mmCIF file of C-alpha atoms in Angstrom:
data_model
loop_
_atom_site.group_PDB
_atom_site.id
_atom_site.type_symbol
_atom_site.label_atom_id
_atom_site.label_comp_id
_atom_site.label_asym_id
_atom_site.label_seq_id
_atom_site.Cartn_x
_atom_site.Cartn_y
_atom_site.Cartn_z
ATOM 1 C CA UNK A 1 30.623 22.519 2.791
ATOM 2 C CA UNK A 2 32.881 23.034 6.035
ATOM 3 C CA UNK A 3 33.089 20.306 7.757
ATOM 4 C CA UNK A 4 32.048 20.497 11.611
ATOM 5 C CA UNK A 5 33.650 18.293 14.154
ATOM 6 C CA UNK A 6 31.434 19.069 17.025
ATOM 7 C CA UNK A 7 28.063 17.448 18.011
ATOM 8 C CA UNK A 8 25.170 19.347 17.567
ATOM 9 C CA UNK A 9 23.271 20.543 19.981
ATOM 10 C CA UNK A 10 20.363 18.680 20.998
ATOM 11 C CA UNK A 11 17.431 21.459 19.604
ATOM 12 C CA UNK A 12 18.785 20.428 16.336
ATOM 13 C CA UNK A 13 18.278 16.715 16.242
ATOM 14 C CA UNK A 14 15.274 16.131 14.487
ATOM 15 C CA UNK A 15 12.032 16.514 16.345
ATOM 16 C CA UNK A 16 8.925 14.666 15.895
ATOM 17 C CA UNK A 17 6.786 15.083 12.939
ATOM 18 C CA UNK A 18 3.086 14.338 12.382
ATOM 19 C CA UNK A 19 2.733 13.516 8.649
ATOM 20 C CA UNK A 20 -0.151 15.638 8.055
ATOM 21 C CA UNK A 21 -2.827 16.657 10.503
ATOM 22 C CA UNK A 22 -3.857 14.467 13.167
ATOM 23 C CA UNK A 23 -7.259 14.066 12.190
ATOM 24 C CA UNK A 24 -6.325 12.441 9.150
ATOM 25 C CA UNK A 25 -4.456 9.791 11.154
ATOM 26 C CA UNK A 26 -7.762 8.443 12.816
ATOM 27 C CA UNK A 27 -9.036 8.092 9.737
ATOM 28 C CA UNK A 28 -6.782 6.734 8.055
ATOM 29 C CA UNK A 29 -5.757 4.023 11.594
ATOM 30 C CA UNK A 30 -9.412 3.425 11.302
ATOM 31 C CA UNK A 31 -9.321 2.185 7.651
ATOM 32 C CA UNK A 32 -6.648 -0.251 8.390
ATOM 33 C CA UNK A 33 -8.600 -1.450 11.313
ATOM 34 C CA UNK A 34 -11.290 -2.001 9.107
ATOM 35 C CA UNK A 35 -9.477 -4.058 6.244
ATOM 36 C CA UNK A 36 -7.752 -5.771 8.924
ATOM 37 C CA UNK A 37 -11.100 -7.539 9.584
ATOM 38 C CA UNK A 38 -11.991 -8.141 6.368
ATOM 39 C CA UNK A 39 -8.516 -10.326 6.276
ATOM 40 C CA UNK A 40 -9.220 -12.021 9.676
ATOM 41 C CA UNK A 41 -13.067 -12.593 8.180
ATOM 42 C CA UNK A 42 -11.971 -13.973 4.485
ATOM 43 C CA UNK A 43 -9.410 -16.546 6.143
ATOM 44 C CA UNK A 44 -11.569 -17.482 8.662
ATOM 45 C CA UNK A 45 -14.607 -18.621 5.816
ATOM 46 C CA UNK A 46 -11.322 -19.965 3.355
ATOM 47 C CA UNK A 47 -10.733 -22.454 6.389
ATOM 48 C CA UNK A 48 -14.282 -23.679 6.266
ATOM 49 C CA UNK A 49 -13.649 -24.801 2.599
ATOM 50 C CA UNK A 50 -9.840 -24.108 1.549
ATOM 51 C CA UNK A 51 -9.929 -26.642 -1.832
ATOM 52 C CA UNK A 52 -13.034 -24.459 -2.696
ATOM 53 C CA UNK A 53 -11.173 -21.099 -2.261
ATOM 54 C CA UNK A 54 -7.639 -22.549 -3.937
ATOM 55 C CA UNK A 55 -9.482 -23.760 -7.194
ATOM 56 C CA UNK A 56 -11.608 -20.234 -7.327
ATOM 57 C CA UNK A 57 -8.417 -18.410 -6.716
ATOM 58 C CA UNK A 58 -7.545 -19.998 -9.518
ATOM 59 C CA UNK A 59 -9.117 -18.230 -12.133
ATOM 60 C CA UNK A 60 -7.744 -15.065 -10.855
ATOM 61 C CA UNK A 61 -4.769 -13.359 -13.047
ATOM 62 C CA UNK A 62 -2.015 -13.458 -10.888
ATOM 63 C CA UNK A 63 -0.059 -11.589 -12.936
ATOM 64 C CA UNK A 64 -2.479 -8.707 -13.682
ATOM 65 C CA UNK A 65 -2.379 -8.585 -9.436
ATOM 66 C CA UNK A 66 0.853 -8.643 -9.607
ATOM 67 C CA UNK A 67 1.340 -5.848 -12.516
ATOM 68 C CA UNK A 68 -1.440 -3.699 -10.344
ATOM 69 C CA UNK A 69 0.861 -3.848 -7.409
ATOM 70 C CA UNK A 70 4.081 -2.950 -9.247
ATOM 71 C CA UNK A 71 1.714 0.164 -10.547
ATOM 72 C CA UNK A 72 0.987 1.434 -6.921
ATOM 73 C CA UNK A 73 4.204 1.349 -5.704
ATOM 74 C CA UNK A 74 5.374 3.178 -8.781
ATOM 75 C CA UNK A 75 2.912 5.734 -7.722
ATOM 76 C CA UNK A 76 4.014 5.735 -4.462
ATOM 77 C CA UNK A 77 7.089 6.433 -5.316
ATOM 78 C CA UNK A 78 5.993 9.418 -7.310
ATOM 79 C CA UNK A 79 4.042 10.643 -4.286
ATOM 80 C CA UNK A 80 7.323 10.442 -1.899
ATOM 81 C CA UNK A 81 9.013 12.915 -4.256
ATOM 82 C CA UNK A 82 6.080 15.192 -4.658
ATOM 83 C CA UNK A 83 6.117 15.424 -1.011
ATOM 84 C CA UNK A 84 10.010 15.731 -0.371
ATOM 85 C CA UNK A 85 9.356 18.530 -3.250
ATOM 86 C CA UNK A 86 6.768 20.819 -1.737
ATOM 87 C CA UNK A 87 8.655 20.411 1.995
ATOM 88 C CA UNK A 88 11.781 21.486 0.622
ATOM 89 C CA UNK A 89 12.812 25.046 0.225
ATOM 90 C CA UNK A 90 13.587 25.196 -3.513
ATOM 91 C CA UNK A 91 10.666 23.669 -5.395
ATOM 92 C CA UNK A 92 11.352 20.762 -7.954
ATOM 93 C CA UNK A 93 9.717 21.854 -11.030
ATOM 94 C CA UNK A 94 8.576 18.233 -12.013
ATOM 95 C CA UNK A 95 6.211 18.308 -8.399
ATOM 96 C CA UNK A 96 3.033 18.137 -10.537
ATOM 97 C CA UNK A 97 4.372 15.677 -13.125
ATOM 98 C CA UNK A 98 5.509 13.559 -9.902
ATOM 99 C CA UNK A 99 1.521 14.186 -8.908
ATOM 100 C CA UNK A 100 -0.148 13.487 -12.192
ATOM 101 C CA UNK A 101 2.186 10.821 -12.261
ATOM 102 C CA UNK A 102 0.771 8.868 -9.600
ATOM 103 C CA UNK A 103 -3.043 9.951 -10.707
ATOM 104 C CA UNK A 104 -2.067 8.187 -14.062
ATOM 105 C CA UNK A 105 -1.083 5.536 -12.449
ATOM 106 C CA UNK A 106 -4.125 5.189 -10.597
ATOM 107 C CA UNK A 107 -6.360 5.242 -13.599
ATOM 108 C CA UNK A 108 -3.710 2.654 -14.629
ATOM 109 C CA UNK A 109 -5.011 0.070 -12.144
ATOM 110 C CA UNK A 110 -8.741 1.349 -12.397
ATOM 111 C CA UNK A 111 -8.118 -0.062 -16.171
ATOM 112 C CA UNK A 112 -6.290 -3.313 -14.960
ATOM 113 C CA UNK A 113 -9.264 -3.804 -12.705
ATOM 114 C CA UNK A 114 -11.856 -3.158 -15.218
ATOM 115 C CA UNK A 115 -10.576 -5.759 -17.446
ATOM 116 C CA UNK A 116 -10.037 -8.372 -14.639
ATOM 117 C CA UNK A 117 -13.444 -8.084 -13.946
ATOM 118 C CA UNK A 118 -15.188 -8.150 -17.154
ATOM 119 C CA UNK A 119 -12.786 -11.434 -17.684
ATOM 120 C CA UNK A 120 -14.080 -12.976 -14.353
ATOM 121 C CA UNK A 121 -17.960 -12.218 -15.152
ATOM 122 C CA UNK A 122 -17.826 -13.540 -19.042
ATOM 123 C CA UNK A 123 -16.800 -16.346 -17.587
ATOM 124 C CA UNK A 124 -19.175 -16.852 -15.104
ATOM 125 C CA UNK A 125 -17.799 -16.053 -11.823
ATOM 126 C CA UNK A 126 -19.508 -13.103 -9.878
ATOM 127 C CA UNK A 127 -19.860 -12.306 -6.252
ATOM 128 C CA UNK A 128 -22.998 -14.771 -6.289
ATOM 129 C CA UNK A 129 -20.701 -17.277 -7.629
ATOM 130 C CA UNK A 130 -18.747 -18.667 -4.165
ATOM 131 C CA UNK A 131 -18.025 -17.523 -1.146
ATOM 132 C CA UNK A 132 -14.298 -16.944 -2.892
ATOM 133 C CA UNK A 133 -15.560 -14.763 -5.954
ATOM 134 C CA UNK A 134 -18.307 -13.049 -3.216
ATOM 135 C CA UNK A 135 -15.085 -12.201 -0.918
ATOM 136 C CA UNK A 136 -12.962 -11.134 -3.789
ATOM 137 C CA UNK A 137 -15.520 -8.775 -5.406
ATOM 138 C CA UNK A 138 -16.327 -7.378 -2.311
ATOM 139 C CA UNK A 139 -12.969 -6.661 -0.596
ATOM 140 C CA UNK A 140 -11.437 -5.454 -4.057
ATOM 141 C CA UNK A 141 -14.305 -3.149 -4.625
ATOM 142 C CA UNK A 142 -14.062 -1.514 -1.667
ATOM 143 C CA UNK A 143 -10.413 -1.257 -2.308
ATOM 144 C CA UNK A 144 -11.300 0.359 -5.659
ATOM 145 C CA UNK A 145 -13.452 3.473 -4.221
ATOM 146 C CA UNK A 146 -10.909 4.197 -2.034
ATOM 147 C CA UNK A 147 -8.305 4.327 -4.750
ATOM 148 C CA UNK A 148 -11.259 6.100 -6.308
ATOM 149 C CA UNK A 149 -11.147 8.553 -3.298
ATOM 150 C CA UNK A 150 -7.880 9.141 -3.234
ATOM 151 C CA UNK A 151 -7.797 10.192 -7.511
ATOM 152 C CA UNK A 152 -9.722 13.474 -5.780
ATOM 153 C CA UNK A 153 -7.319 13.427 -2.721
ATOM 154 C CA UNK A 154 -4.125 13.511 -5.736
ATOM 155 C CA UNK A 155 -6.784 15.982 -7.851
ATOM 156 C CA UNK A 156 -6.654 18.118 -4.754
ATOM 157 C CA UNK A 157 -3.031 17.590 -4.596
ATOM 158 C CA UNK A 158 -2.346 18.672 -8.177
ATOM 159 C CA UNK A 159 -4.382 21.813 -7.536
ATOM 160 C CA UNK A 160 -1.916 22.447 -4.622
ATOM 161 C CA UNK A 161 1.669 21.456 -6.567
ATOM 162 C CA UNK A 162 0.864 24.369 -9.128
ATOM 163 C CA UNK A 163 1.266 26.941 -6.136
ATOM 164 C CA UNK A 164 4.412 28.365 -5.957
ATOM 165 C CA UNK A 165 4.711 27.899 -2.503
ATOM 166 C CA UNK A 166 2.059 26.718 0.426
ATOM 167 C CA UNK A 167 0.627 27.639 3.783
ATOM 168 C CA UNK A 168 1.840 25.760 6.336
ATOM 169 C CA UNK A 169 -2.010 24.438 6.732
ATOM 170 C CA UNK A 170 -1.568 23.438 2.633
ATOM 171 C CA UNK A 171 1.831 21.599 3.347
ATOM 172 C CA UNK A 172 0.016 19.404 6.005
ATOM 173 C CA UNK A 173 -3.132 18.813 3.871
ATOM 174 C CA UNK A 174 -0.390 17.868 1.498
ATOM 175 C CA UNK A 175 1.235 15.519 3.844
ATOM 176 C CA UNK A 176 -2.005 13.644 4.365
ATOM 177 C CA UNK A 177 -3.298 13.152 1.869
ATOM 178 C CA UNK A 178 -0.455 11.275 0.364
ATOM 179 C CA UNK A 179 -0.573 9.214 3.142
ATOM 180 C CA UNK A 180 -4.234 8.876 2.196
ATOM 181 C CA UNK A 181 -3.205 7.443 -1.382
ATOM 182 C CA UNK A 182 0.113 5.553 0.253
ATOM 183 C CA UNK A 183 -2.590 3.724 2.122
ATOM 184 C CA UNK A 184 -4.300 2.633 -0.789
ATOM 185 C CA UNK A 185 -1.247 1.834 -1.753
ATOM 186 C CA UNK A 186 -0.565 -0.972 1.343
ATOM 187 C CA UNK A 187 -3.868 -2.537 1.450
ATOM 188 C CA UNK A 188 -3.364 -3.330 -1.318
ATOM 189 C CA UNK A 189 -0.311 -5.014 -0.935
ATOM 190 C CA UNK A 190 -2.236 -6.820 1.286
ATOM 191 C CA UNK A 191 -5.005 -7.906 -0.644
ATOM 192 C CA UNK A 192 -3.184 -9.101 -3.854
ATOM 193 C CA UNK A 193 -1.251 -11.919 -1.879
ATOM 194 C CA UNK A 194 -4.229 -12.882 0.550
ATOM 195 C CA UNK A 195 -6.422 -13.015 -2.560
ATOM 196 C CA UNK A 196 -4.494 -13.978 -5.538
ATOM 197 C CA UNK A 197 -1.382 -15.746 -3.943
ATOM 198 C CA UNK A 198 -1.880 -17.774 -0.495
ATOM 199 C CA UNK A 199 -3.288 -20.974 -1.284
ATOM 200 C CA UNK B 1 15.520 15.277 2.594
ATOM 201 C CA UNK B 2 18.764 14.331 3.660
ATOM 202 C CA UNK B 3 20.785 12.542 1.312
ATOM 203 C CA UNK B 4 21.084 9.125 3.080
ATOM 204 C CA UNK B 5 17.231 9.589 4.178
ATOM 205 C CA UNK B 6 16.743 9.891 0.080
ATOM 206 C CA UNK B 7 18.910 6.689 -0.744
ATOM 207 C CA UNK B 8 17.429 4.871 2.132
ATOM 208 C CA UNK B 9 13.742 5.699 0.454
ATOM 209 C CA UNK B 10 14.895 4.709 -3.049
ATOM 210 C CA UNK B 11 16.716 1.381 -1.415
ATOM 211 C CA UNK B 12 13.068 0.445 0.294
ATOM 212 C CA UNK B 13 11.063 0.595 -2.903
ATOM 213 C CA UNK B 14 13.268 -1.236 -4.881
ATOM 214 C CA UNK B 15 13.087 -3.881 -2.133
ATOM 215 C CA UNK B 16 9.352 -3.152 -2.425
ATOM 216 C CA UNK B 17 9.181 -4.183 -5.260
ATOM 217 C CA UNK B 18 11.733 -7.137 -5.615
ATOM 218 C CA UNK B 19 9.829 -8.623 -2.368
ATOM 219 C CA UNK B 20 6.488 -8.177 -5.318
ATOM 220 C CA UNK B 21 8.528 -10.396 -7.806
ATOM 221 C CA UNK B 22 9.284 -12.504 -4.909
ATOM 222 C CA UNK B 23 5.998 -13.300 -3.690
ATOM 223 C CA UNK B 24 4.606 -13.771 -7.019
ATOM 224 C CA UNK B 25 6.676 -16.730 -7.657
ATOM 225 C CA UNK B 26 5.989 -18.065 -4.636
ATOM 226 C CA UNK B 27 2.430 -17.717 -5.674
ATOM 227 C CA UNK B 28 2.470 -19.412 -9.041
ATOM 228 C CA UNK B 29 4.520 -22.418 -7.906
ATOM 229 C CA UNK B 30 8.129 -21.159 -8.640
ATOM 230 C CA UNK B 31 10.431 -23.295 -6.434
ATOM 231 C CA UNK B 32 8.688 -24.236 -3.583
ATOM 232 C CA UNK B 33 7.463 -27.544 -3.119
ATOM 233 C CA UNK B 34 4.763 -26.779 -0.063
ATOM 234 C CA UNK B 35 1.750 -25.005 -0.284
ATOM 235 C CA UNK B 36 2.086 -23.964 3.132
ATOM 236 C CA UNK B 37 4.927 -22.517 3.206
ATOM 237 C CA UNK B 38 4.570 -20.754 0.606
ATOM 238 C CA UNK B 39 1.834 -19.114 1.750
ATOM 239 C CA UNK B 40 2.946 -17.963 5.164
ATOM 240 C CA UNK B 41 6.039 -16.661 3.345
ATOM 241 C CA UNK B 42 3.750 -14.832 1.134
ATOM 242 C CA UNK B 43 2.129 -13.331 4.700
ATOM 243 C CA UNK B 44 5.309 -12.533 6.254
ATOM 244 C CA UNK B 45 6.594 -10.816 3.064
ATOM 245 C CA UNK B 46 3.420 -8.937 2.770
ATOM 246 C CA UNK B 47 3.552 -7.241 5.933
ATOM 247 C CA UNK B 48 6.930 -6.517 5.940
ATOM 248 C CA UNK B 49 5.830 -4.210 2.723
ATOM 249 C CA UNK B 50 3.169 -3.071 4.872
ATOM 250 C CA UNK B 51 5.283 -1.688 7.400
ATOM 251 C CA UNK B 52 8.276 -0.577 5.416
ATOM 252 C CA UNK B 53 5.300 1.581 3.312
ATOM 253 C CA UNK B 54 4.362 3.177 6.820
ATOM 254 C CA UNK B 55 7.877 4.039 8.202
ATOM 255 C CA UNK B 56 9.109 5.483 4.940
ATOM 256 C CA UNK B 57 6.950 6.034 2.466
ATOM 257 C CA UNK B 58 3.748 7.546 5.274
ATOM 258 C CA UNK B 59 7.263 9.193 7.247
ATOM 259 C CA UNK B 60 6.454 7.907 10.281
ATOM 260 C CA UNK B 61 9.639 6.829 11.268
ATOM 261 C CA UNK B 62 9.971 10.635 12.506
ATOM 262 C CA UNK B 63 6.377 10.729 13.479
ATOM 263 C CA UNK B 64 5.523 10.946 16.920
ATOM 264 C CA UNK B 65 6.002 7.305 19.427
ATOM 265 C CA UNK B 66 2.575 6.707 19.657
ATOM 266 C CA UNK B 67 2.049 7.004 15.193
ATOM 267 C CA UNK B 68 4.745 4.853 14.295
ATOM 268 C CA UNK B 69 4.063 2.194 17.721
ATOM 269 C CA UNK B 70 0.860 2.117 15.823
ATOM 270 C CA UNK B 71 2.304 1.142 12.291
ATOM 271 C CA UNK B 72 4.615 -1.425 13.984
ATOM 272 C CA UNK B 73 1.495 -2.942 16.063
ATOM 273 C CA UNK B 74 -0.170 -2.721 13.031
ATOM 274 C CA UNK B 75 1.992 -4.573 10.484
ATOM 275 C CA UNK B 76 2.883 -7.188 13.333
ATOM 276 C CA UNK B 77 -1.000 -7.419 14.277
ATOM 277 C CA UNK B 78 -2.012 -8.875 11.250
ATOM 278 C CA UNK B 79 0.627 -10.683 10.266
ATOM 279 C CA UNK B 80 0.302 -12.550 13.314
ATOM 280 C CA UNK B 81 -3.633 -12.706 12.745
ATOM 281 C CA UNK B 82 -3.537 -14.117 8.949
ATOM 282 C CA UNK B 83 -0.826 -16.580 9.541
ATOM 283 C CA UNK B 84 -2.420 -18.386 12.595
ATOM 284 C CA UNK B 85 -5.706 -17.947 10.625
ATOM 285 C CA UNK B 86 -4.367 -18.912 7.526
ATOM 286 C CA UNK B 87 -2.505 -22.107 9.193
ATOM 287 C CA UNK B 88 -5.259 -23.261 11.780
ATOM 288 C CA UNK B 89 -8.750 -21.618 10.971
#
């Protein structure tokens, strides 16, 4: 490639780019907004009773938390280069491996979860259990359906990776919705150390 | 994707997810004698994933001001909010 040893004009320096369309970005600010309480509320009731919450806590697998965290960002990951893919002019042919990829990996943590669960109630501790277990239940199940959400959001996806090429509308419906899953992604990045870590 | 914009992406999730191996030994009592500590470097660490997974992974370092002012709020928001909670609820 010729090198060029004069500064580029200023139409080509990268212009702003809304990852997807904006509606999507309310939605998916307004999700944040509402985990962000659930954090502020579950500290707030740990201080009431923090030996409570630390012996609860536990009986938590840490490293099953931790394992479930290094699957999302693995699927993350996987979602980055589907994207980079289907924006680029020459299609990667791997785009809906990279996809079903990340929907593997999803199922991946559903399975994790499943089995942390059944562990927790056979031996006793459900959501009626504590405030802790009531908190943990609660925050990671609502955490679950929207991973469960975003399996139809990377469905949907999948559907769209086996076009040759996309509408501008399908790139940007694209481009959401793996923000959608990337934002599964950080809360829960959240939620395992507020849950299974901070003592 | 640029080249360097592709390294740069790789480079974050590998930090991703040493900063995972990280906090989990801070979590199960690897090398750090206070609680405390431990737990608002857990915090910090945690939001600092939370942002890096907005700027690079969501894209919005070239997003719009007002998108990625959001994600920095955001990630500094409640990272401020659990470890004053955390430390004096």
């Amino acid at each position: 490639m010729a090198v060029v040893d004069v500064a580029p004009p200023e139409d080509a320096k990268k212009s702003k780019h809304i990852p997807g369309e904006e509606g999507v970005w309310v939605f998916i600010f307004g999700d944040m907004m509402v985990f962000a309480v659930f954090f502020g509320v579950y500290l707030v009731n740990r201080g009431r009773d923090p030996e409570l919450f630390a012996t609860a806590q536990d009986a938590l697998d840490r490293n099953l938390g931790a394992v479930n965290t290094l699957i999302l960002l693995i699927s993350s990951m996987l979602v980055v280069l589907a994207v980079r893919s289907v924006k680029s002019p020459v299609r990667d042919p791997r785009t809906t491996l990279y996809v079903l990829g990340a929907f593997a990996c999803g199922i991946g943590f559903i399975l994790v979860k499943a089995f942390e669960y059944h562990a927790r109630i056979a031996a006793g501790d459900t959501p009626a259990t504590n405030d802790f277990f009531m908190y943990y239940f609660v925050m990671t199940g609502v955490h679950l359906f929207h991973l469960v959400i975003g399996l139809v959001v990377l469905t949907v996806l999948w559907r769209l990776s086996l076009k040759p090429s996309l509408t501008p509308g399908q790139a940007s419906f694209f481009e959401g919705g793996a923000c959608f899953w990337h934002m599964v992604d950080l809360l829960w990045l959240v939620l395992f150390p507020l849950l299974f870590l901070v003592r | 994707m640029p080249i360097d914009l592709r390294n740069r992406v790789t480079a974050v999730w590998l930090f991703l997810v040493v900063a995972t191996v990280v906090s989990w030994m801070l979590g199960t009592d690897h090398g750090v004698s206070s609680e405390k500590v431990a737990g608002v470097a857990v915090l910090a660490i945690a939001v600092v994933k939370v942002r890096l997974v907005g700027l690079y992974f969501m894209e919005l370092r070239d997003a719009p001001t007002v998108l990625r002012s959001m994600m920095e709020v955001y990630s500094f928001g409640i990272g401020a909010m659990m470890v004053g909670l955390y430390l004096y609820a």
